[in-house]
Amino acid sequence: MDASAHSPEDSRRRELGAFLRSRRERLSPQVAGIAAGQRRRTPGLRREEVAMIAGVGTTWYTWLEQGRDVRPSVEVLTALCEALRLDAVEKRHLFILAGRQPLERRVASPEKVDGPLLHMLQSLVLQPAYVVGRRWDVLAWNPAAAAVFGDYGLLEGDARNIVHMVFTNPHHRRLLVDWEELARVVLASFRAESAKYVGDPDFDRLIALMMRSSPEFRDWWPLRDVARKLSGVKHVRHPAVGAMAFEHMSLSIDDGSDIRLIVYTPLAEQNSIAKLQRLLDALPVERRSA
């Protein structure tokens, strides 16, 4: 047998066809708006019915189910998802099997931090951590984050946004060693993330505000630099304990949202662990837990 018949690409096409067939066979004609008729030997919909609903050729769709080397476009895959009434998880699976990225219309909806994530956040006693939303607004934080970076509870609206803090908050700017290098990375990472929300009014409003408020943002934003930096080392110069060093990591929450957990782990460098403990000990009792 030809070795290519067992290639990963061939296996992927066969799995794609099998998945389409399984979704077709489970969908009743009534749900799809088709008269069932008296006798149907095929469970669910026929291939020609799926092709008709999706607006593609029956022969082409048959080849797709058979695992042949046909390459459906994003638009065709989207039409098949609608024809087969696929939910969000099934749609994502179909696009992965087809080797495509779905066209996602990101809808801005109210963001909330669920209980399990809040519990994890508060359990990180010696690790400053906070949760950010799709626009990098700080949604929740633990006492260690407040001890190092300041009390986010004193900030409202756009002022509690990471980009806004880095570029316009005097305390935050003084805190960050190598501010310009870090600010450029923050801006490039924010631009890469915000590509999913081009045209979103909340993003547009924040960007307009930053263009008015920060000369550096105004100069650098038109450069259109992009980056994806999920980890690294951040050095801070805290007004109470001096120099500190943290290793930071950005963790995505696998719930379909763009919420992330940002965690800072103090390093032995600059005696950062002991200094963090001193800052926590200095917090009022009511603020040492949340």
Tab-separated table of N, CA and C in Angstrom, residues 31-138:
chain	number	residue	atom	x	y	z
A	31	VAL	N	-35.612	19.208	11.928
A	31	VAL	CA	-34.826	20.297	12.510
A	31	VAL	C	-34.212	21.152	11.406
A	32	ALA	N	-33.807	20.508	10.318
A	32	ALA	CA	-33.193	21.235	9.209
A	32	ALA	C	-34.224	21.892	8.294
A	33	GLY	N	-35.508	21.678	8.591
A	33	GLY	CA	-36.545	22.294	7.780
A	33	GLY	C	-36.837	21.565	6.488
A	34	ILE	N	-36.602	20.240	6.469
A	34	ILE	CA	-36.822	19.430	5.268
A	34	ILE	C	-37.915	18.410	5.557
A	35	ALA	N	-38.827	18.253	4.637
A	35	ALA	CA	-39.877	17.248	4.796
A	35	ALA	C	-39.256	15.864	4.779
A	36	ALA	N	-39.571	15.063	5.807
A	36	ALA	CA	-38.910	13.773	5.952
A	36	ALA	C	-39.347	12.771	4.890
A	37	GLY	N	-40.549	12.830	4.419
A	37	GLY	CA	-41.027	11.844	3.452
A	37	GLY	C	-41.380	10.538	4.140
A	38	GLN	N	-41.826	9.574	3.328
A	38	GLN	CA	-42.296	8.306	3.897
A	38	GLN	C	-41.145	7.344	4.177
A	39	ARG	N	-40.196	7.246	3.265
A	39	ARG	CA	-39.130	6.257	3.443
A	39	ARG	C	-37.772	6.927	3.293
A	40	ARG	N	-36.956	6.787	4.329
A	40	ARG	CA	-35.581	7.319	4.278
A	40	ARG	C	-34.644	6.234	4.787
A	41	ARG	N	-33.775	5.775	3.923
A	41	ARG	CA	-32.822	4.745	4.339
A	41	ARG	C	-31.625	5.341	5.063
A	42	THR	N	-31.425	6.653	4.933
A	42	THR	CA	-30.279	7.306	5.542
A	42	THR	C	-30.688	7.951	6.852
A	43	PRO	N	-29.967	7.648	7.959
A	43	PRO	CA	-30.260	8.364	9.213
A	43	PRO	C	-29.872	9.825	9.077
A	44	GLY	N	-30.717	10.680	9.578
A	44	GLY	CA	-30.407	12.091	9.489
A	44	GLY	C	-30.596	12.623	8.089
A	45	LEU	N	-29.728	13.564	7.696
A	45	LEU	CA	-29.827	14.183	6.367
A	45	LEU	C	-29.043	13.390	5.334
A	46	ARG	N	-29.455	13.545	4.073
A	46	ARG	CA	-28.675	13.003	2.955
A	46	ARG	C	-27.565	13.996	2.601
A	47	ARG	N	-26.560	13.475	1.928
A	47	ARG	CA	-25.451	14.345	1.510
A	47	ARG	C	-25.938	15.485	0.623
A	48	GLU	N	-26.832	15.153	-0.298
A	48	GLU	CA	-27.302	16.195	-1.215
A	48	GLU	C	-28.093	17.267	-0.486
A	49	GLU	N	-28.727	16.892	0.630
A	49	GLU	CA	-29.485	17.876	1.402
A	49	GLU	C	-28.544	18.838	2.137
A	50	VAL	N	-27.478	18.287	2.706
A	50	VAL	CA	-26.484	19.152	3.351
A	50	VAL	C	-25.866	20.085	2.317
A	51	ALA	N	-25.525	19.535	1.162
A	51	ALA	CA	-24.920	20.354	0.105
A	51	ALA	C	-25.862	21.469	-0.330
A	52	MET	N	-27.144	21.140	-0.462
A	52	MET	CA	-28.123	22.143	-0.878
A	52	MET	C	-28.228	23.270	0.162
A	53	ILE	N	-28.340	22.885	1.441
A	53	ILE	CA	-28.485	23.897	2.491
A	53	ILE	C	-27.251	24.780	2.565
A	54	ALA	N	-26.059	24.167	2.403
A	54	ALA	CA	-24.804	24.916	2.521
A	54	ALA	C	-24.454	25.675	1.249
A	55	GLY	N	-25.131	25.347	0.152
A	55	GLY	CA	-24.861	26.039	-1.101
A	55	GLY	C	-23.595	25.563	-1.795
A	56	VAL	N	-23.296	24.247	-1.684
A	56	VAL	CA	-22.124	23.677	-2.353
A	56	VAL	C	-22.585	22.524	-3.223
A	57	GLY	N	-21.689	22.059	-4.082
A	57	GLY	CA	-22.032	20.954	-4.965
A	57	GLY	C	-22.092	19.628	-4.221
A	58	THR	N	-23.021	18.779	-4.621
A	58	THR	CA	-23.164	17.480	-3.963
A	58	THR	C	-21.925	16.620	-4.163
A	59	THR	N	-21.394	16.594	-5.362
A	59	THR	CA	-20.192	15.782	-5.624
A	59	THR	C	-19.029	16.277	-4.772
A	60	TRP	N	-18.861	17.578	-4.706
A	60	TRP	CA	-17.748	18.145	-3.906
A	60	TRP	C	-17.920	17.790	-2.436
A	61	TYR	N	-19.138	17.908	-1.919
A	61	TYR	CA	-19.364	17.575	-0.513
A	61	TYR	C	-19.125	16.085	-0.273
A	62	THR	N	-19.528	15.255	-1.220
A	62	THR	CA	-19.290	13.812	-1.090
A	62	THR	C	-17.804	13.525	-1.010
A	63	TRP	N	-17.026	14.182	-1.851
A	63	TRP	CA	-15.568	14.002	-1.789
A	63	TRP	C	-15.024	14.421	-0.421
A	64	LEU	N	-15.584	15.484	0.126
A	64	LEU	CA	-15.129	15.966	1.431
A	64	LEU	C	-15.378	14.902	2.506
A	65	GLU	N	-16.562	14.303	2.484
A	65	GLU	CA	-16.870	13.256	3.452
A	65	GLU	C	-16.016	12.008	3.219
A	66	GLN	N	-15.631	11.775	1.982
A	66	GLN	CA	-14.826	10.599	1.665
A	66	GLN	C	-13.350	10.790	1.999
A	67	GLY	N	-12.997	11.981	2.450
A	67	GLY	CA	-11.609	12.217	2.826
A	67	GLY	C	-10.693	12.504	1.657
A	68	ARG	N	-11.251	12.930	0.537
A	68	ARG	CA	-10.418	13.246	-0.618
A	68	ARG	C	-9.709	14.590	-0.401
A	69	ASP	N	-8.737	14.852	-1.260
A	69	ASP	CA	-7.911	16.055	-1.112
A	69	ASP	C	-8.619	17.264	-1.713
A	70	VAL	N	-9.648	17.719	-1.019
A	70	VAL	CA	-10.316	18.969	-1.376
A	70	VAL	C	-10.097	19.938	-0.228
A	71	ARG	N	-9.988	21.197	-0.534
A	71	ARG	CA	-9.595	22.192	0.471
A	71	ARG	C	-10.696	23.244	0.630
A	72	PRO	N	-11.611	23.006	1.559
A	72	PRO	CA	-12.716	23.960	1.751
A	72	PRO	C	-12.228	25.289	2.303
A	73	SER	N	-12.820	26.360	1.818
A	73	SER	CA	-12.471	27.691	2.304
A	73	SER	C	-13.130	27.938	3.656
A	74	VAL	N	-12.729	29.013	4.303
A	74	VAL	CA	-13.335	29.396	5.575
A	74	VAL	C	-14.822	29.656	5.390
A	75	GLU	N	-15.174	30.301	4.287
A	75	GLU	CA	-16.588	30.620	4.035
A	75	GLU	C	-17.415	29.348	3.852
A	76	VAL	N	-16.860	28.374	3.146
A	76	VAL	CA	-17.586	27.115	2.928
A	76	VAL	C	-17.727	26.357	4.245
A	77	LEU	N	-16.661	26.320	5.032
A	77	LEU	CA	-16.737	25.646	6.330
A	77	LEU	C	-17.785	26.304	7.227
A	78	THR	N	-17.840	27.627	7.183
A	78	THR	CA	-18.845	28.346	7.972
A	78	THR	C	-20.251	27.980	7.525
A	79	ALA	N	-20.447	27.866	6.209
A	79	ALA	CA	-21.760	27.472	5.678
A	79	ALA	C	-22.116	26.048	6.111
A	80	LEU	N	-21.147	25.152	6.130
A	80	LEU	CA	-21.396	23.779	6.571
A	80	LEU	C	-21.743	23.743	8.059
A	81	CYS	N	-21.070	24.576	8.847
A	81	CYS	CA	-21.384	24.653	10.277
A	81	CYS	C	-22.835	25.063	10.492
A	82	GLU	N	-23.281	26.029	9.707
A	82	GLU	CA	-24.665	26.489	9.836
A	82	GLU	C	-25.641	25.421	9.344
A	83	ALA	N	-25.301	24.759	8.247
A	83	ALA	CA	-26.185	23.731	7.699
A	83	ALA	C	-26.338	22.563	8.664
A	84	LEU	N	-25.259	22.213	9.352
A	84	LEU	CA	-25.275	21.063	10.260
A	84	LEU	C	-25.611	21.447	11.696
A	85	ARG	N	-25.898	22.729	11.913
A	85	ARG	CA	-26.285	23.233	13.239
A	85	ARG	C	-25.221	22.922	14.297
A	86	LEU	N	-23.956	23.159	13.970
A	86	LEU	CA	-22.875	22.862	14.907
A	86	LEU	C	-22.802	23.920	16.003
A	87	ASP	N	-22.507	23.476	17.212
A	87	ASP	CA	-22.300	24.450	18.288
A	87	ASP	C	-20.864	24.961	18.238
A	88	ALA	N	-20.487	25.829	19.174
A	88	ALA	CA	-19.184	26.489	19.122
A	88	ALA	C	-18.031	25.489	19.222
A	89	VAL	N	-18.174	24.474	20.080
A	89	VAL	CA	-17.103	23.489	20.241
A	89	VAL	C	-16.963	22.641	18.984
A	90	GLU	N	-18.091	22.224	18.417
A	90	GLU	CA	-18.056	21.432	17.187
A	90	GLU	C	-17.477	22.238	16.028
A	91	LYS	N	-17.840	23.514	15.960
A	91	LYS	CA	-17.317	24.373	14.894
A	91	LYS	C	-15.796	24.491	14.989
A	92	ARG	N	-15.319	24.704	16.192
A	92	ARG	CA	-13.861	24.814	16.373
A	92	ARG	C	-13.176	23.509	15.964
A	93	HIS	N	-13.769	22.376	16.332
A	93	HIS	CA	-13.195	21.081	15.983
A	93	HIS	C	-13.146	20.895	14.473
A	94	LEU	N	-14.225	21.276	13.798
A	94	LEU	CA	-14.280	21.147	12.341
A	94	LEU	C	-13.188	21.983	11.678
A	95	PHE	N	-13.028	23.215	12.126
A	95	PHE	CA	-12.021	24.087	11.528
A	95	PHE	C	-10.608	23.568	11.774
A	96	ILE	N	-10.369	23.005	12.957
A	96	ILE	CA	-9.044	22.436	13.240
A	96	ILE	C	-8.759	21.267	12.303
A	97	LEU	N	-9.750	20.377	12.140
A	97	LEU	CA	-9.563	19.241	11.246
A	97	LEU	C	-9.335	19.688	9.803
A	98	ALA	N	-9.951	20.796	9.423
A	98	ALA	CA	-9.792	21.308	8.060
A	98	ALA	C	-8.537	22.149	7.893
A	99	GLY	N	-7.811	22.387	8.984
A	99	GLY	CA	-6.588	23.185	8.904
A	99	GLY	C	-6.850	24.644	8.639
A	100	ARG	N	-7.975	25.148	9.149
A	100	ARG	CA	-8.355	26.546	8.930
A	100	ARG	C	-8.597	27.251	10.256
A	101	GLN	N	-8.550	28.566	10.221
A	101	GLN	CA	-8.912	29.398	11.358
A	101	GLN	C	-10.295	29.975	11.112
A	102	PRO	N	-11.220	29.787	12.040
A	102	PRO	CA	-12.574	30.314	11.825
A	102	PRO	C	-12.605	31.832	11.852
A	103	LEU	N	-13.543	32.390	11.089
A	103	LEU	CA	-13.778	33.831	11.143
A	103	LEU	C	-14.617	34.099	12.384
A	104	GLU	N	-13.994	34.686	13.393
A	104	GLU	CA	-14.698	34.904	14.648
A	104	GLU	C	-15.112	36.363	14.778
A	105	ARG	N	-16.363	36.558	15.054
A	105	ARG	CA	-16.836	37.905	15.357
A	105	ARG	C	-16.853	38.049	16.870
A	106	ARG	N	-15.844	38.744	17.379
A	106	ARG	CA	-15.728	38.894	18.815
A	106	ARG	C	-16.778	39.872	19.316
A	107	VAL	N	-17.589	39.412	20.226
A	107	VAL	CA	-18.656	40.247	20.779
A	107	VAL	C	-18.270	40.664	22.187
A	108	ALA	N	-18.293	41.957	22.429
A	108	ALA	CA	-17.972	42.467	23.761
A	108	ALA	C	-19.141	42.193	24.695
A	109	SER	N	-18.900	41.382	25.694
A	109	SER	CA	-19.934	41.064	26.667
A	109	SER	C	-19.379	41.321	28.064
A	110	PRO	N	-20.248	41.481	29.056
A	110	PRO	CA	-19.767	41.730	30.420
A	110	PRO	C	-18.814	40.628	30.878
A	111	GLU	N	-17.726	41.019	31.512
A	111	GLU	CA	-16.721	40.059	31.960
A	111	GLU	C	-16.832	39.856	33.466
A	112	LYS	N	-16.709	38.629	33.882
A	112	LYS	CA	-16.714	38.339	35.312
A	112	LYS	C	-15.690	37.249	35.596
A	113	VAL	N	-15.192	37.247	36.816
A	113	VAL	CA	-14.210	36.252	37.245
A	113	VAL	C	-14.952	35.224	38.088
A	114	ASP	N	-14.968	33.993	37.617
A	114	ASP	CA	-15.704	32.942	38.314
A	114	ASP	C	-15.008	32.534	39.614
A	115	GLY	N	-15.803	31.906	40.497
A	115	GLY	CA	-15.317	31.519	41.813
A	115	GLY	C	-14.032	30.709	41.821
A	116	PRO	N	-13.924	29.629	41.019
A	116	PRO	CA	-12.683	28.838	41.050
A	116	PRO	C	-11.430	29.647	40.724
A	117	LEU	N	-11.551	30.575	39.766
A	117	LEU	CA	-10.396	31.404	39.427
A	117	LEU	C	-10.075	32.371	40.555
A	118	LEU	N	-11.110	32.932	41.187
A	118	LEU	CA	-10.878	33.807	42.338
A	118	LEU	C	-10.196	33.058	43.477
A	119	HIS	N	-10.615	31.825	43.716
A	119	HIS	CA	-10.001	31.030	44.779
A	119	HIS	C	-8.531	30.759	44.471
A	120	MET	N	-8.220	30.440	43.209
A	120	MET	CA	-6.832	30.225	42.819
A	120	MET	C	-6.017	31.502	43.006
A	121	LEU	N	-6.603	32.621	42.596
A	121	LEU	CA	-5.922	33.909	42.712
A	121	LEU	C	-5.546	34.203	44.159
A	122	GLN	N	-6.475	34.004	45.077
A	122	GLN	CA	-6.224	34.320	46.474
A	122	GLN	C	-5.293	33.308	47.135
A	123	SER	N	-5.170	32.111	46.564
A	123	SER	CA	-4.278	31.104	47.142
A	123	SER	C	-2.815	31.394	46.843
A	124	LEU	N	-2.557	32.287	45.903
A	124	LEU	CA	-1.164	32.637	45.548
A	124	LEU	C	-0.670	33.694	46.526
A	125	VAL	N	-0.329	33.263	47.728
A	125	VAL	CA	-0.008	34.196	48.813
A	125	VAL	C	1.274	34.962	48.540
A	126	LEU	N	2.314	34.284	48.135
A	126	LEU	CA	3.608	34.936	47.894
A	126	LEU	C	3.876	35.145	46.408
A	127	GLN	N	2.820	35.215	45.638
A	127	GLN	CA	2.945	35.499	44.215
A	127	GLN	C	1.931	36.576	43.831
A	128	PRO	N	2.377	37.785	43.591
A	128	PRO	CA	1.453	38.810	43.103
A	128	PRO	C	0.760	38.323	41.825
A	129	ALA	N	-0.543	38.475	41.765
A	129	ALA	CA	-1.276	37.989	40.600
A	129	ALA	C	-2.541	38.808	40.413
A	130	TYR	N	-2.964	38.933	39.159
A	130	TYR	CA	-4.217	39.608	38.860
A	130	TYR	C	-4.823	39.004	37.603
A	131	VAL	N	-6.088	39.255	37.410
A	131	VAL	CA	-6.826	38.758	36.252
A	131	VAL	C	-7.166	39.941	35.363
A	132	VAL	N	-6.878	39.812	34.074
A	132	VAL	CA	-7.215	40.874	33.127
A	132	VAL	C	-8.226	40.346	32.117
A	133	GLY	N	-9.053	41.269	31.595
A	133	GLY	CA	-10.042	40.926	30.586
A	133	GLY	C	-9.505	41.129	29.190
A	134	ARG	N	-10.415	41.088	28.211
A	134	ARG	CA	-10.023	41.151	26.805
A	134	ARG	C	-9.299	42.447	26.455
A	135	ARG	N	-9.641	43.531	27.180
A	135	ARG	CA	-9.049	44.834	26.882
A	135	ARG	C	-7.915	45.165	27.848
A	136	TRP	N	-7.514	44.158	28.645
A	136	TRP	CA	-6.466	44.293	29.644
A	136	TRP	C	-6.900	45.176	30.818
A	137	ASP	N	-8.184	45.213	31.090
A	137	ASP	CA	-8.661	45.832	32.321
A	137	ASP	C	-8.441	44.842	33.464
A	138	VAL	N	-7.970	45.325	34.612
A	138	VAL	CA	-7.744	44.458	35.767
A	138	VAL	C	-9.092	44.172	36.417
